[in-house]
Amino acid sequence: MVKEFTMTKSEDLNDFSEDKTNKFLWIIPGLIAFLIALIPTLSNAWPFTVDIYVHARTAEVFSQYGLTFIDPMINPPNGAAITSPPLFSLILMYVGDFFKVNYFDAARFLQPFLALFVVSSVSYVGKKFYGNVAGMSAGFIIMASYLFTRMMSPLPETFAIIFVPIAIYMFYKAVTTRNYLYTIITSFLFLVILATHQSTTSLLFLILSAITLVLTILKRDNIYIKNYLIFLSIIVVAGIIASIGLLIFKPDMASTVLTYAISMIKTSVPYNDPISNAKYLIYLGIVLIFMLIGGVVVLKRRSTKDLFIIIWICVLFIMSKSYWFGINVYTIRLLIHLLIPLSILGGVGLSYLYLEFKKKEFPNKSIRNTLLVTTCIILSLFAVVTATSSNFETIPQYNSQPYGSSNITVPQLAPPTNADVELATWFNQYGNNKSSVLSNNYNTNQFLVATTGQPVINVGTSERIITNGFKSSELNTYKIGYFVFDKRLTFPSNTSDKYLDQGFLYLNSKYSIQSILPSDATLLYQNEYYIVYKI
């Protein structure tokens, strides 16, 4: 006879009876994360991450044109679609306008606060699931991972991650207390995430769906299906209301919004390389030690909250290994999502060691307190080492990648090099803001449009125009007046192929730059890395 899972009221209580520690312990890790994040924030003039060029530019567009779905300065005259959800860029815009600073400085201002809220969110949910020590421990453990860098990065994903553990905990409360108010809160948090980041929305949907399916089968209780259907209904109703509002008040925007929504769905699962097993060890590191201890505890007990955490981890792990099934859709960034439930599980492990393990051998509470405090200090030092690393802000941290029997240079994307800043300064002083910039380095184009307002050509169009030989019809269509050549983007080859597309457009070193340009191209400016031509 199969043993039936049952739900008891005690499942929502703390696990360890002696956890009579201060209920505000969960706040400490977030505050320390804030202070640690201040170190690189104050010592670097630019925000962490290359993606901020896109979001700073989007904030500028929203500031000039209101909430729109087109950036008129990319691929003029028609412009290019803004495919990212708007909430984070709107926040960036309001912070910049409130403090009267540019949007890059607004992003720097947000960095320590994002670290504070991400770590605090994990600590709070860990506390609500497993008690005060577990919550505090989860916060310190998540900081000890090398991925702590992502928690400081001013990205929509970082902002969205703040709400993921709270949404999952609210769903847990909904099914264990049978109070639909928590379901409503879950739906609201889901909508906030939906307005912030596509991939995080998809992952949260998969996690809640898997929890509902598995626990409905194991528990033989329809409360999971009921709450799940209510959760979905609220989202659908919100979408219908928003659509009706658009049709009534902004009918001209309705079709644009539909196209925008479809483009967001298409870009919600970015293609990239699969995650190797070694990267799990490198990026998760010490988290795995405490996770193994906590894993033994929850697997033995398998209460409802334990099953929530286990399913949460399993869904994210399977998604990170999707190439097993012939699907290559999620990047290494997925590890930051996996880190959250692993840290909560690690918090369970450290809490168990503090409250339960070897109580007879170590009955002295002061010794246990000393060990706990020492462990938290060591975990914090891991975060300090990560944040103060000399190449912390550099993307990529390795500047070459294999090509054939040799290596090709991968240009530094963030922070901007001196040559990038000099290039932007030149365009600010001498650029014709009516002529578009074409470049073989798409990141340079994004940096220029964000810092100078110079019209630029996007990735796909740039590649087509360059490889097609700078046809005059295309140059006229997109009002292209400048070509910025990144001198680092060359590759050695004996073949007749002129170009190599490796995320950037590399030129075969056999060919000179003059041999590919229109005959009337004129040299206007050059520095260490760039040459600017009038075409």
Short mmCIF file of C-alpha atoms in Angstrom, two decimals:
data_model
loop_
_atom_site.label_atom_id
_atom_site.label_comp_id
_atom_site.label_asym_id
_atom_site.label_seq_id
_atom_site.Cartn_x
_atom_site.Cartn_y
_atom_site.Cartn_z
CA MET A 1 0.00 0.00 0.00
CA VAL A 2 1.36 3.40 -1.01
CA LYS A 3 1.76 5.79 1.88
CA GLU A 4 -0.39 8.88 1.29
CA PHE A 5 1.09 12.31 1.84
CA THR A 6 -0.89 14.43 4.26
CA MET A 7 -0.77 18.07 5.19
CA THR A 8 -0.66 19.12 8.82
CA LYS A 9 -0.82 22.52 10.45
CA SER A 10 2.65 22.00 11.90
CA GLU A 11 4.20 22.10 8.43
CA ASP A 12 4.10 25.89 8.37
CA LEU A 13 5.92 26.16 11.72
CA ASN A 14 9.67 26.45 12.20
CA ASP A 15 11.51 23.15 11.98
CA PHE A 16 13.74 23.30 15.00
CA SER A 17 12.07 23.75 18.37
CA GLU A 18 15.05 25.55 19.88
CA ASP A 19 15.15 28.31 17.24
CA LYS A 20 14.38 31.08 19.70
CA THR A 21 16.86 33.46 18.18
CA ASN A 22 16.08 37.05 17.28
CA LYS A 23 13.36 37.22 14.63
CA PHE A 24 15.14 40.09 12.86
CA LEU A 25 18.31 38.11 12.09
CA TRP A 26 17.20 37.84 8.46
CA ILE A 27 17.84 41.56 7.97
CA ILE A 28 21.59 41.34 8.68
CA PRO A 29 22.80 39.66 5.44
CA GLY A 30 21.01 42.21 3.25
CA LEU A 31 22.61 45.13 5.09
CA ILE A 32 26.05 43.57 4.78
CA ALA A 33 25.41 42.90 1.06
CA PHE A 34 24.55 46.59 0.68
CA LEU A 35 27.84 47.65 2.29
CA ILE A 36 29.88 45.19 0.23
CA ALA A 37 28.19 46.34 -2.99
CA LEU A 38 29.17 49.92 -2.15
CA ILE A 39 32.87 49.01 -2.53
CA PRO A 40 32.89 48.38 -6.31
CA THR A 41 30.11 50.92 -6.86
CA LEU A 42 32.15 53.78 -5.41
CA SER A 43 35.44 52.62 -6.95
CA ASN A 44 34.12 52.30 -10.52
CA ALA A 45 32.78 55.12 -12.67
CA TRP A 46 30.49 52.91 -14.75
CA PRO A 47 27.72 50.46 -13.82
CA PHE A 48 28.43 46.72 -13.82
CA THR A 49 27.28 44.88 -16.97
CA VAL A 50 27.21 45.66 -20.65
CA ASP A 51 23.42 45.35 -20.85
CA ILE A 52 23.04 48.66 -19.06
CA TYR A 53 23.77 50.41 -22.39
CA VAL A 54 20.45 49.09 -23.68
CA HIS A 55 18.44 49.95 -20.59
CA ALA A 56 19.97 53.41 -20.14
CA ARG A 57 19.09 54.12 -23.76
CA THR A 58 15.54 52.83 -23.26
CA ALA A 59 15.17 55.06 -20.19
CA GLU A 60 16.24 58.01 -22.38
CA VAL A 61 13.65 57.07 -25.01
CA PHE A 62 10.90 56.87 -22.37
CA SER A 63 11.99 60.24 -21.00
CA GLN A 64 11.76 61.88 -24.45
CA TYR A 65 8.79 60.10 -26.02
CA GLY A 66 6.83 58.59 -23.11
CA LEU A 67 6.03 54.88 -22.88
CA THR A 68 6.70 53.70 -26.40
CA PHE A 69 7.74 50.48 -28.13
CA ILE A 70 10.05 51.98 -30.77
CA ASP A 71 13.50 53.54 -30.47
CA PRO A 72 13.64 56.00 -33.39
CA MET A 73 17.45 56.33 -33.17
CA ILE A 74 18.14 52.68 -34.00
CA ASN A 75 17.67 51.74 -37.66
CA PRO A 76 16.20 55.08 -38.73
CA PRO A 77 13.98 56.28 -40.24
CA ASN A 78 11.52 53.62 -39.03
CA GLY A 79 13.30 52.82 -35.78
CA ALA A 80 13.71 49.48 -34.00
CA ALA A 81 11.40 47.69 -31.57
CA ILE A 82 12.14 47.86 -27.85
CA THR A 83 11.82 44.18 -26.93
CA SER A 84 12.50 44.38 -23.19
CA PRO A 85 9.61 44.81 -20.72
CA PRO A 86 9.48 48.45 -19.61
CA LEU A 87 9.39 48.43 -15.80
CA PHE A 88 13.12 48.44 -15.04
CA SER A 89 13.88 51.15 -17.62
CA LEU A 90 11.04 53.24 -16.18
CA ILE A 91 12.54 52.90 -12.70
CA LEU A 92 15.92 53.91 -14.12
CA MET A 93 14.29 56.92 -15.76
CA TYR A 94 12.51 58.07 -12.58
CA VAL A 95 15.63 57.64 -10.43
CA GLY A 96 17.74 59.61 -12.92
CA ASP A 97 15.18 62.38 -13.27
CA PHE A 98 14.59 62.59 -9.49
CA PHE A 99 18.29 62.95 -8.66
CA LYS A 100 18.99 64.91 -11.85
CA VAL A 101 21.78 62.55 -12.95
CA ASN A 102 22.38 60.63 -16.17
CA TYR A 103 20.95 57.14 -16.41
CA PHE A 104 24.33 55.45 -16.02
CA ASP A 105 24.78 57.12 -12.64
CA ALA A 106 21.19 56.21 -11.79
CA ALA A 107 22.11 52.58 -12.49
CA ARG A 108 25.15 52.86 -10.22
CA PHE A 109 22.92 54.27 -7.50
CA LEU A 110 20.66 51.21 -7.77
CA GLN A 111 23.47 48.64 -7.50
CA PRO A 112 23.82 48.37 -3.69
CA PHE A 113 20.04 48.54 -3.25
CA LEU A 114 19.54 45.64 -5.66
CA ALA A 115 22.07 43.60 -3.65
CA LEU A 116 20.23 44.53 -0.46
CA PHE A 117 16.81 43.51 -1.75
CA VAL A 118 17.86 40.28 -3.49
CA VAL A 119 19.70 38.98 -0.43
CA SER A 120 16.95 40.18 1.92
CA SER A 121 14.30 38.47 -0.19
CA VAL A 122 16.13 35.14 0.04
CA SER A 123 16.76 35.62 3.78
CA TYR A 124 13.13 36.51 4.47
CA VAL A 125 11.71 33.54 2.58
CA GLY A 126 14.28 31.24 4.19
CA LYS A 127 13.16 32.51 7.59
CA LYS A 128 9.47 32.07 6.79
CA PHE A 129 10.05 28.53 5.55
CA TYR A 130 12.59 27.27 8.09
CA GLY A 131 13.18 29.71 10.93
CA ASN A 132 15.37 32.62 11.99
CA VAL A 133 18.81 30.97 11.76
CA ALA A 134 17.98 29.31 8.44
CA GLY A 135 16.85 32.64 6.99
CA MET A 136 19.94 34.52 8.08
CA SER A 137 22.17 31.65 6.94
CA ALA A 138 20.53 31.57 3.49
CA GLY A 139 21.36 35.25 3.04
CA PHE A 140 25.02 34.81 3.90
CA ILE A 141 25.31 31.64 1.81
CA ILE A 142 23.93 33.28 -1.36
CA MET A 143 26.52 36.07 -0.98
CA ALA A 144 29.35 33.52 -0.84
CA SER A 145 28.74 32.42 -4.42
CA TYR A 146 30.74 33.97 -7.25
CA LEU A 147 27.32 34.83 -8.71
CA PHE A 148 27.03 37.54 -6.07
CA THR A 149 28.24 39.77 -8.91
CA ARG A 150 24.86 39.32 -10.62
CA MET A 151 23.02 40.53 -7.52
CA MET A 152 24.82 43.85 -7.77
CA SER A 153 24.27 44.28 -11.50
CA PRO A 154 21.64 46.88 -12.52
CA LEU A 155 19.60 44.56 -14.71
CA PRO A 156 15.89 43.82 -15.15
CA GLU A 157 16.66 40.21 -14.21
CA THR A 158 18.19 41.29 -10.89
CA PHE A 159 15.14 43.38 -10.08
CA ALA A 160 12.76 40.56 -11.08
CA ILE A 161 14.62 38.00 -8.96
CA ILE A 162 13.72 39.99 -5.84
CA PHE A 163 10.10 38.91 -6.23
CA VAL A 164 10.57 35.26 -7.27
CA PRO A 165 11.15 33.68 -3.84
CA ILE A 166 8.38 35.80 -2.32
CA ALA A 167 5.94 34.73 -5.07
CA ILE A 168 6.73 31.05 -4.50
CA TYR A 169 6.35 31.46 -0.73
CA MET A 170 3.00 33.23 -1.22
CA PHE A 171 1.81 30.29 -3.33
CA TYR A 172 2.92 27.97 -0.54
CA LYS A 173 0.95 30.02 1.98
CA ALA A 174 -2.07 29.94 -0.29
CA VAL A 175 -2.21 26.15 -0.45
CA THR A 176 -1.28 25.47 3.20
CA THR A 177 -3.64 28.04 4.74
CA ARG A 178 -6.30 27.73 2.00
CA ASN A 179 -6.44 31.51 1.94
CA TYR A 180 -6.93 32.86 -1.58
CA LEU A 181 -5.57 36.26 -0.61
CA TYR A 182 -2.09 34.77 -0.92
CA THR A 183 -2.98 33.56 -4.42
CA ILE A 184 -3.90 37.11 -5.37
CA ILE A 185 -0.54 38.34 -4.04
CA THR A 186 1.22 35.63 -6.06
CA SER A 187 -0.55 36.80 -9.22
CA PHE A 188 0.34 40.41 -8.52
CA LEU A 189 4.01 39.55 -8.04
CA PHE A 190 3.92 37.50 -11.24
CA LEU A 191 2.60 40.54 -13.13
CA VAL A 192 5.40 42.70 -11.69
CA ILE A 193 7.94 40.15 -12.92
CA LEU A 194 6.14 39.96 -16.29
CA ALA A 195 6.59 43.73 -16.65
CA THR A 196 10.30 43.37 -15.83
CA HIS A 197 11.98 40.34 -17.38
CA GLN A 198 10.83 37.69 -19.86
CA SER A 199 13.02 34.73 -18.87
CA THR A 200 12.32 35.12 -15.16
CA THR A 201 8.59 35.15 -15.93
CA SER A 202 8.90 31.92 -17.92
CA LEU A 203 10.89 30.22 -15.16
CA LEU A 204 8.46 31.23 -12.41
CA PHE A 205 5.55 29.95 -14.49
CA LEU A 206 7.31 26.60 -14.98
CA ILE A 207 8.13 26.30 -11.27
CA LEU A 208 4.57 27.01 -10.11
CA SER A 209 3.16 24.69 -12.77
CA ALA A 210 5.50 21.86 -11.72
CA ILE A 211 4.70 22.38 -8.02
CA THR A 212 0.99 22.23 -8.79
CA LEU A 213 1.26 19.09 -10.90
CA VAL A 214 3.58 17.12 -8.61
CA LEU A 215 1.91 18.02 -5.31
CA THR A 216 -1.59 17.46 -6.67
CA ILE A 217 -0.51 13.90 -7.47
CA LEU A 218 1.42 13.32 -4.23
CA LYS A 219 -1.00 15.00 -1.84
CA ARG A 220 -4.18 13.94 -3.65
CA ASP A 221 -5.62 17.32 -2.80
CA ASN A 222 -7.27 19.62 -5.36
CA ILE A 223 -6.30 22.76 -3.39
CA TYR A 224 -3.22 23.07 -5.61
CA ILE A 225 -5.23 23.04 -8.82
CA LYS A 226 -7.77 25.48 -7.38
CA ASN A 227 -5.10 28.00 -6.41
CA TYR A 228 -3.25 27.52 -9.68
CA LEU A 229 -6.39 28.18 -11.72
CA ILE A 230 -7.19 31.27 -9.64
CA PHE A 231 -3.59 32.43 -10.12
CA LEU A 232 -3.89 32.03 -13.90
CA SER A 233 -7.38 33.56 -14.01
CA ILE A 234 -6.20 36.76 -12.33
CA ILE A 235 -3.38 37.12 -14.86
CA VAL A 236 -5.71 36.48 -17.80
CA VAL A 237 -8.32 38.93 -16.47
CA ALA A 238 -5.61 41.57 -15.95
CA GLY A 239 -4.51 41.04 -19.56
CA ILE A 240 -8.09 41.37 -20.85
CA ILE A 241 -8.70 44.55 -18.85
CA ALA A 242 -5.44 46.05 -20.13
CA SER A 243 -6.37 45.13 -23.71
CA ILE A 244 -9.84 46.69 -23.43
CA GLY A 245 -8.31 49.82 -21.92
CA LEU A 246 -5.93 50.09 -24.86
CA LEU A 247 -8.70 49.58 -27.41
CA ILE A 248 -10.79 52.30 -25.77
CA PHE A 249 -8.18 54.90 -24.89
CA LYS A 250 -5.24 54.07 -27.22
CA PRO A 251 -6.66 52.11 -30.17
CA ASP A 252 -3.71 53.05 -32.37
CA MET A 253 -1.36 51.31 -29.92
CA ALA A 254 -3.29 48.03 -29.66
CA SER A 255 -1.65 46.30 -32.65
CA THR A 256 1.76 47.63 -31.61
CA VAL A 257 1.34 46.17 -28.13
CA LEU A 258 0.33 42.80 -29.60
CA THR A 259 3.43 42.78 -31.82
CA TYR A 260 5.53 43.83 -28.83
CA ALA A 261 4.11 41.00 -26.68
CA ILE A 262 4.88 38.45 -29.39
CA SER A 263 8.45 39.75 -29.74
CA MET A 264 8.91 39.44 -25.96
CA ILE A 265 7.80 35.82 -26.07
CA LYS A 266 10.22 35.11 -28.91
CA THR A 267 13.13 36.65 -27.02
CA SER A 268 12.29 35.12 -23.63
CA VAL A 269 14.46 32.05 -24.17
CA PRO A 270 17.88 33.24 -25.42
CA TYR A 271 20.14 30.72 -27.16
CA ASN A 272 23.59 30.15 -25.77
CA ASP A 273 26.15 27.53 -24.81
CA PRO A 274 25.11 24.74 -22.42
CA ILE A 275 26.36 24.86 -18.82
CA SER A 276 29.18 22.40 -18.09
CA ASN A 277 29.33 20.45 -14.85
CA ALA A 278 32.52 22.28 -13.89
CA LYS A 279 30.72 25.62 -14.04
CA TYR A 280 28.23 24.43 -11.43
CA LEU A 281 31.13 23.87 -9.02
CA ILE A 282 32.90 27.11 -9.93
CA TYR A 283 29.90 29.41 -9.73
CA LEU A 284 28.01 27.77 -6.84
CA GLY A 285 31.10 26.84 -4.83
CA ILE A 286 30.68 26.70 -1.06
CA VAL A 287 26.90 26.88 -1.41
CA LEU A 288 26.91 23.21 -2.42
CA ILE A 289 28.48 22.11 0.89
CA PHE A 290 25.66 23.50 3.01
CA MET A 291 23.11 22.48 0.39
CA LEU A 292 24.11 18.83 0.76
CA ILE A 293 23.55 18.97 4.53
CA GLY A 294 20.20 20.71 4.12
CA GLY A 295 19.30 18.29 1.33
CA VAL A 296 19.67 15.31 3.64
CA VAL A 297 17.39 17.00 6.19
CA VAL A 298 14.57 17.84 3.77
CA LEU A 299 14.74 14.55 1.87
CA LYS A 300 14.26 12.63 5.12
CA ARG A 301 11.32 14.78 6.17
CA ARG A 302 9.61 15.66 2.83
CA SER A 303 7.05 18.05 4.29
CA THR A 304 5.10 20.33 1.96
CA LYS A 305 7.62 23.17 2.16
CA ASP A 306 10.47 20.71 1.60
CA LEU A 307 8.75 19.46 -1.56
CA PHE A 308 8.32 23.07 -2.73
CA ILE A 309 12.08 23.62 -2.45
CA ILE A 310 12.96 20.26 -4.02
CA ILE A 311 10.67 20.80 -7.02
CA TRP A 312 11.93 24.36 -7.40
CA ILE A 313 15.53 23.09 -7.61
CA CYS A 314 14.66 20.22 -9.93
CA VAL A 315 12.87 22.46 -12.45
CA LEU A 316 15.78 24.89 -12.67
CA PHE A 317 18.39 22.15 -12.84
CA ILE A 318 16.54 20.39 -15.66
CA MET A 319 16.19 23.69 -17.52
CA SER A 320 19.93 24.31 -17.15
CA LYS A 321 20.51 20.86 -18.65
CA SER A 322 17.93 21.26 -21.41
CA TYR A 323 20.52 20.29 -24.02
CA TRP A 324 20.07 16.72 -22.73
CA PHE A 325 16.77 16.82 -24.59
CA GLY A 326 18.14 18.54 -27.68
CA ILE A 327 17.08 22.01 -26.49
CA ASN A 328 19.66 24.76 -26.04
CA VAL A 329 17.78 27.78 -24.78
CA TYR A 330 19.06 29.01 -21.42
CA THR A 331 22.41 30.57 -20.68
CA ILE A 332 24.69 30.36 -17.67
CA ARG A 333 22.60 33.16 -16.17
CA LEU A 334 20.14 30.44 -15.15
CA LEU A 335 22.51 29.57 -12.30
CA ILE A 336 21.50 32.74 -10.43
CA HIS A 337 17.94 31.40 -10.35
CA LEU A 338 19.13 27.98 -9.17
CA LEU A 339 21.25 29.64 -6.50
CA ILE A 340 18.16 30.95 -4.67
CA PRO A 341 16.57 27.63 -3.61
CA LEU A 342 20.02 26.08 -3.12
CA SER A 343 20.89 28.88 -0.68
CA ILE A 344 17.63 28.36 1.21
CA LEU A 345 18.45 24.66 1.37
CA GLY A 346 21.96 25.58 2.54
CA GLY A 347 20.37 27.74 5.22
CA VAL A 348 18.51 24.65 6.44
CA GLY A 349 21.84 22.82 6.60
CA LEU A 350 23.61 25.52 8.61
CA SER A 351 20.57 25.93 10.88
CA TYR A 352 20.60 22.18 11.53
CA LEU A 353 24.29 22.27 12.43
CA TYR A 354 23.67 25.16 14.82
CA LEU A 355 20.49 23.92 16.50
CA GLU A 356 20.52 20.14 16.30
CA PHE A 357 23.81 18.55 15.28
CA LYS A 358 25.97 17.15 18.15
CA LYS A 359 23.93 18.90 20.84
CA LYS A 360 25.24 16.51 23.46
CA GLU A 361 28.86 17.01 22.36
CA PHE A 362 28.51 20.82 22.14
CA PRO A 363 25.86 21.82 24.69
CA ASN A 364 27.47 25.20 25.34
CA LYS A 365 25.41 27.81 23.49
CA SER A 366 28.27 30.32 23.35
CA ILE A 367 30.39 27.81 21.41
CA ARG A 368 27.60 27.28 18.91
CA ASN A 369 27.10 31.04 18.60
CA THR A 370 30.81 31.53 17.97
CA LEU A 371 30.81 28.87 15.26
CA LEU A 372 27.74 30.39 13.59
CA VAL A 373 29.13 33.92 13.66
CA THR A 374 32.52 32.74 12.38
CA THR A 375 30.84 30.88 9.50
CA CYS A 376 28.82 33.96 8.54
CA ILE A 377 31.95 36.15 8.64
CA ILE A 378 33.79 33.70 6.36
CA LEU A 379 30.84 33.64 3.96
CA SER A 380 30.83 37.45 3.91
CA LEU A 381 34.57 37.47 3.14
CA PHE A 382 33.87 35.38 0.04
CA ALA A 383 31.54 38.15 -1.11
CA VAL A 384 34.14 40.83 -0.32
CA VAL A 385 36.80 38.98 -2.35
CA THR A 386 34.38 38.71 -5.29
CA ALA A 387 33.40 42.39 -5.13
CA THR A 388 36.97 43.67 -4.80
CA SER A 389 38.49 41.48 -7.51
CA SER A 390 40.68 43.52 -9.85
CA ASN A 391 38.76 42.30 -12.90
CA PHE A 392 35.35 42.26 -11.21
CA GLU A 393 33.78 44.74 -13.62
CA THR A 394 35.53 43.58 -16.78
CA ILE A 395 33.37 41.80 -19.37
CA PRO A 396 34.55 39.47 -20.76
CA GLN A 397 37.20 38.62 -18.18
CA TYR A 398 39.11 36.61 -20.78
CA ASN A 399 39.86 38.44 -24.02
CA SER A 400 40.33 35.58 -26.45
CA GLN A 401 38.38 32.61 -27.73
CA PRO A 402 39.37 29.70 -29.99
CA TYR A 403 39.09 29.95 -33.75
CA GLY A 404 40.60 27.16 -35.80
CA SER A 405 44.18 26.69 -34.61
CA SER A 406 44.49 30.16 -33.12
CA ASN A 407 42.62 32.67 -31.00
CA ILE A 408 40.59 35.71 -31.91
CA THR A 409 40.32 38.77 -29.70
CA VAL A 410 37.08 39.41 -27.88
CA PRO A 411 36.87 43.15 -27.24
CA GLN A 412 36.23 44.45 -23.75
CA LEU A 413 32.53 45.20 -23.44
CA ALA A 414 32.34 46.65 -19.96
CA PRO A 415 33.39 48.94 -18.51
CA PRO A 416 33.95 51.18 -21.54
CA THR A 417 37.62 51.48 -22.46
CA ASN A 418 39.35 54.84 -22.78
CA ALA A 419 39.03 54.42 -26.55
CA ASP A 420 35.24 53.97 -26.19
CA VAL A 421 34.94 57.13 -24.13
CA GLU A 422 37.16 59.07 -26.56
CA LEU A 423 35.03 57.86 -29.46
CA ALA A 424 31.84 59.01 -27.73
CA THR A 425 33.46 62.37 -26.95
CA TRP A 426 34.37 62.82 -30.63
CA PHE A 427 30.80 62.12 -31.77
CA ASN A 428 29.42 64.47 -29.13
CA GLN A 429 31.66 67.23 -30.46
CA TYR A 430 31.69 66.58 -34.21
CA GLY A 431 28.99 64.05 -35.00
CA ASN A 432 26.09 64.83 -37.28
CA ASN A 433 23.08 63.58 -35.34
CA LYS A 434 21.15 63.13 -38.59
CA SER A 435 23.54 60.51 -39.99
CA SER A 436 23.53 56.91 -38.72
CA VAL A 437 26.57 54.98 -37.50
CA LEU A 438 27.41 51.56 -38.89
CA SER A 439 30.01 49.40 -37.11
CA ASN A 440 31.42 45.87 -37.06
CA ASN A 441 31.20 46.03 -33.25
CA TYR A 442 27.51 46.07 -32.35
CA ASN A 443 28.29 46.79 -28.69
CA THR A 444 30.05 50.00 -29.73
CA ASN A 445 26.93 51.10 -31.56
CA GLN A 446 24.80 50.51 -28.47
CA PHE A 447 27.27 52.46 -26.34
CA LEU A 448 27.27 55.36 -28.81
CA VAL A 449 23.50 55.69 -29.02
CA ALA A 450 23.25 55.56 -25.21
CA THR A 451 25.95 58.17 -24.59
CA THR A 452 25.67 60.49 -27.59
CA GLY A 453 22.18 60.09 -29.03
CA GLN A 454 23.80 59.37 -32.40
CA PRO A 455 21.54 57.26 -34.66
CA VAL A 456 22.95 53.73 -35.12
CA ILE A 457 22.25 50.54 -37.06
CA ASN A 458 21.32 47.37 -35.17
CA VAL A 459 22.99 43.96 -35.22
CA GLY A 460 21.30 42.11 -38.07
CA THR A 461 21.11 45.10 -40.38
CA SER A 462 24.77 46.01 -39.75
CA GLU A 463 25.95 42.53 -40.66
CA ARG A 464 23.90 42.48 -43.85
CA ILE A 465 25.05 45.91 -45.05
CA ILE A 466 28.74 45.22 -44.39
CA THR A 467 28.82 41.72 -45.89
CA ASN A 468 26.81 42.90 -48.93
CA GLY A 469 29.54 45.43 -49.70
CA PHE A 470 28.06 48.73 -48.47
CA LYS A 471 25.44 49.04 -51.20
CA SER A 472 24.52 52.68 -51.79
CA SER A 473 20.81 51.85 -51.77
CA GLU A 474 21.06 50.46 -48.23
CA LEU A 475 23.27 53.32 -47.06
CA ASN A 476 20.66 55.79 -48.30
CA THR A 477 17.72 53.83 -46.87
CA TYR A 478 19.13 53.91 -43.35
CA LYS A 479 20.74 57.37 -43.71
CA ILE A 480 24.18 55.94 -42.90
CA GLY A 481 26.94 58.55 -42.79
CA TYR A 482 29.61 56.93 -40.60
CA PHE A 483 31.40 53.59 -40.43
CA VAL A 484 33.20 52.81 -37.16
CA PHE A 485 35.73 50.02 -37.60
CA ASP A 486 36.97 48.22 -34.48
CA LYS A 487 40.62 47.38 -35.24
CA ARG A 488 40.60 44.54 -32.70
CA LEU A 489 38.09 42.56 -34.78
CA THR A 490 40.32 40.76 -37.26
CA PHE A 491 41.08 37.07 -37.74
CA PRO A 492 43.94 35.20 -39.43
CA SER A 493 42.88 32.94 -42.30
CA ASN A 494 44.17 31.68 -45.65
CA THR A 495 40.64 31.33 -47.00
CA SER A 496 38.94 33.82 -49.28
CA ASP A 497 36.24 34.51 -46.69
CA LYS A 498 36.27 38.18 -45.83
CA TYR A 499 34.20 37.98 -42.66
CA LEU A 500 33.74 35.82 -39.58
CA ASP A 501 30.63 36.28 -37.46
CA GLN A 502 31.41 35.36 -33.85
CA GLY A 503 28.98 37.68 -32.12
CA PHE A 504 30.98 40.49 -33.72
CA LEU A 505 31.89 40.84 -37.38
CA TYR A 506 35.60 40.04 -37.81
CA LEU A 507 37.53 41.00 -40.95
CA ASN A 508 40.01 38.57 -42.49
CA SER A 509 43.48 40.05 -41.83
CA LYS A 510 44.39 39.40 -45.52
CA TYR A 511 42.09 42.27 -46.48
CA SER A 512 42.68 45.92 -45.66
CA ILE A 513 39.85 48.03 -44.32
CA GLN A 514 40.09 50.25 -47.40
CA SER A 515 39.44 47.26 -49.67
CA ILE A 516 35.95 46.72 -48.29
CA LEU A 517 34.82 50.34 -47.99
CA PRO A 518 33.12 52.46 -50.67
CA SER A 519 35.68 54.28 -52.86
CA ASP A 520 34.60 57.69 -51.55
CA ALA A 521 35.06 56.78 -47.85
CA THR A 522 36.98 59.47 -45.95
CA LEU A 523 38.98 59.01 -42.75
CA LEU A 524 37.67 61.35 -40.05
CA TYR A 525 39.08 60.12 -36.75
CA GLN A 526 40.98 57.27 -35.13
CA ASN A 527 42.25 56.24 -31.72
CA GLU A 528 43.76 53.11 -30.16
CA TYR A 529 40.88 50.81 -31.11
CA TYR A 530 38.64 52.64 -33.58
CA ILE A 531 38.74 54.25 -37.02
CA VAL A 532 35.83 56.48 -38.10
CA TYR A 533 35.08 56.91 -41.81
CA LYS A 534 32.63 59.20 -43.57
CA ILE A 535 30.74 57.07 -46.10
#
